[in-house]
C-alpha positions as MATLAB code, in Angstrom:
seq = 'XXXXXXXXXXXXXXXXXXXXXXXXXXXXXXXXXXXXXXXXXXXXXXXXXXXXXXXXXXXXXXXXXXXXXXXXXXXXXXXXXXXXXXXXXXXXXXXXXXXXXXXXXXXXXXXXXXXXXXXXXXXXXXXXXXXXXXXXXXXXXXXXXXXXXXXXXXXXXXXXXXXXXXXXXXXXXXXXXXXXXXXXXXX';
ca = [
      -4.274    2.970    9.808;
      -0.543    2.304    9.691;
       1.356    4.289    7.061;
       5.000    3.498    6.360;
       7.400    6.158    5.168;
      10.523    5.856    3.044;
      13.227    8.309    2.154;
      13.771    9.025   -1.535;
      16.926   10.120   -3.370;
      15.428   13.618   -3.256;
      15.955   14.872    0.326;
      12.971   17.217    0.007;
      10.591   14.325   -0.775;
       9.241   11.524    1.420;
       7.298    8.518    0.188;
       4.202    7.555    2.201;
       2.953    3.952    1.851;
      -0.564    3.492    3.278;
      -0.786   -0.222    2.463;
      -3.497    0.219   -0.164;
      -3.823    1.268   -3.785;
      -3.790    4.985   -4.467;
      -3.925    5.051   -8.277;
      -5.418    2.257  -10.406;
      -3.877    0.456  -13.379;
      -0.411    1.996  -13.318;
      -1.760    5.538  -13.518;
      -0.065    8.396  -11.668;
      -1.045   11.937  -10.747;
       1.457   14.755  -10.288;
       0.400   18.009   -8.645;
       3.265   20.467   -9.088;
       1.619   23.064   -6.843;
      -1.719   23.862   -5.215;
      -2.974   25.585   -8.364;
      -2.512   22.401  -10.416;
      -5.081   20.474   -8.361;
      -8.077   22.341   -9.858;
     -10.724   20.036   -8.362;
      -8.965   16.846   -9.478;
      -8.140   15.555   -5.982;
      -9.541   16.391   -2.580;
      -6.623   14.526   -0.935;
      -4.090   16.695   -2.789;
      -6.035   19.790   -1.686;
      -5.894   18.610    1.945;
      -2.137   18.052    1.698;
      -1.500   21.447    0.078;
      -3.451   23.047    2.926;
      -0.572   21.997    5.196;
       2.011   24.734    5.571;
       5.183   23.656    3.770;
       3.842   21.136    1.222;
       5.293   22.090   -2.173;
       4.374   19.143   -4.440;
       2.212   15.998   -4.252;
       2.522   12.878   -6.386;
       0.298    9.775   -6.358;
       1.726    6.455   -7.533;
       0.137    3.022   -7.620;
       0.475    2.339   -3.893;
       2.201    5.433   -2.526;
       2.016    9.185   -2.074;
       5.193   11.235   -2.480;
       5.181   14.635   -0.785;
       7.817   17.278   -1.467;
       8.361   19.904    1.208;
       9.328   23.532    0.833;
      12.833   24.555    1.915;
      11.311   26.618    4.743;
      10.124   23.595    6.773;
      11.733   20.488    8.259;
      10.396   16.941    7.950;
      10.369   16.613   11.747;
       7.615   19.238   11.809;
       5.745   18.361    8.603;
       5.823   14.539    8.553;
       3.330   13.986   11.444;
       0.878   16.412    9.830;
       1.130   14.643    6.461;
       0.673   11.221    8.081;
      -2.414   12.431    9.926;
      -3.903   14.095    6.838;
      -3.422   10.957    4.706;
      -4.810    8.603    7.377;
      -7.835   10.807    8.051;
      -8.613   11.205    4.354;
      -8.226    7.525    3.455;
     -10.427    6.555    6.413;
     -13.315    8.378    4.703;
     -13.217    5.855    1.844;
     -13.159    8.593   -0.792;
     -11.029    8.094   -3.892;
      -7.723   10.001   -3.801;
      -8.302   11.334   -7.342;
     -11.635   12.384   -8.781;
     -10.372   13.343  -12.228;
      -7.161   12.206  -13.876;
      -5.059   14.603  -15.909;
      -4.503   13.864  -19.557;
      -0.854   13.561  -20.587;
      -0.277   15.420  -23.809;
       2.105   13.629  -26.138;
       3.670   14.965  -29.317;
       2.167   13.603  -32.530;
       3.968   10.507  -33.797;
       5.520   10.968  -37.235;
       4.554    8.445  -39.910;
       6.982    5.556  -39.778;
       7.909    6.138  -36.113;
       4.982    4.187  -34.641;
       7.004    0.998  -34.027;
       9.905    2.926  -32.443;
       7.498    4.761  -30.111;
       5.856    1.453  -29.195;
       9.269   -0.014  -28.278;
      10.222    3.083  -26.255;
       6.976    2.975  -24.269;
       7.330   -0.752  -23.641;
      10.880   -0.343  -22.297;
       9.827    2.591  -20.130;
       6.838    0.671  -18.740;
       8.700   -2.582  -18.051;
      12.198   -1.464  -17.053;
      12.219    2.190  -16.043;
       8.919    3.145  -14.442;
       8.929    0.347  -11.820;
      12.437    1.329  -10.674;
      11.617    5.027  -10.589;
       8.381    4.325   -8.680;
      10.557    2.659   -6.038;
      12.146    6.072   -5.528;
       8.784    7.838   -5.266;
       8.474    9.148   -8.810;
       7.609    8.440  -12.393;
       8.847    9.102  -15.922;
       6.215    9.973  -18.508;
       6.722    9.660  -22.253;
       5.977   12.940  -24.025;
       7.261   12.373  -27.529;
       9.819   11.142  -30.037;
      11.147   13.047  -33.049;
      14.353   12.722  -35.083;
      15.928   10.317  -32.590;
      15.180   12.440  -29.516;
      12.967   11.001  -26.790;
      11.132   13.611  -24.703;
      10.311   12.613  -21.107;
       8.870   14.328  -18.035;
      10.123   13.489  -14.543;
       7.417   13.467  -11.852;
       7.115   13.124   -8.095;
      10.351   12.700   -6.160;
      12.256   12.611   -9.456;
      11.269   16.149  -10.355;
      13.912   18.422   -8.919;
      15.990   15.548   -7.542;
      19.732   16.181   -7.739;
      20.305   12.770   -9.356;
      17.433   12.907  -11.873;
      19.600   14.301  -14.683;
      22.094   11.464  -14.223;
      19.246    8.926  -14.139;
      17.861   10.329  -17.355;
      21.132   10.630  -19.263;
      23.174    7.709  -17.992;
      20.410    5.271  -17.163;
      17.399    5.819  -19.392;
      19.210    7.220  -22.431;
      21.871    4.502  -22.437;
      19.275    1.746  -22.089;
      17.059    3.119  -24.863;
      20.046    3.621  -27.182;
      21.165    0.046  -26.489;
      17.822   -1.544  -27.398;
      16.616    0.966  -30.009;
      19.402    2.139  -32.355;
      17.219    4.949  -33.717;
      17.313    6.725  -30.335;
      20.020    9.398  -30.307;
      19.313   11.151  -27.005;
      16.802   11.790  -24.229;
      15.706   15.212  -23.089;
      13.712   16.251  -20.070;
      10.687   18.481  -20.616;
       8.607   20.154  -17.943;
       4.979   19.157  -17.435;
];
């Protein structure tokens, strides 16, 4: 199996492209540490068993792996490539159980605004962010403030704050006048 790799804007994260679907239907899975796997993904468990893997993220057709500061990609990358190839060769699904994203309750009268926000995120933001090895997940909207969670390579990336404030916030404010600001919330 040939697996391509790509750098991401986050120097601690590499994007691994195995040439096949990882997550179905636009779903993603973000494992912030080994404890967050909790039987949801054998592939994530295998990757966390490698010394130096700090975070694992599954996108539609890629796996983003974030390394700890104590290791170098020259040492870790071949191990990750081997682990992914060996696991995918078994034919097992990368994720056995998807996590449920908890969103804030939508206030009466805000349903249409939330629908517009989600549509813009799904059509304009998420595809671009996936290209960088990450995802942005809608968490809520209240009093003009959109709450989002950065995942994968975007979580902890030096440029993620600028992406959120200057890119996502400006776009949402342009198309949806009710949006005042965007704030990042942790998973």
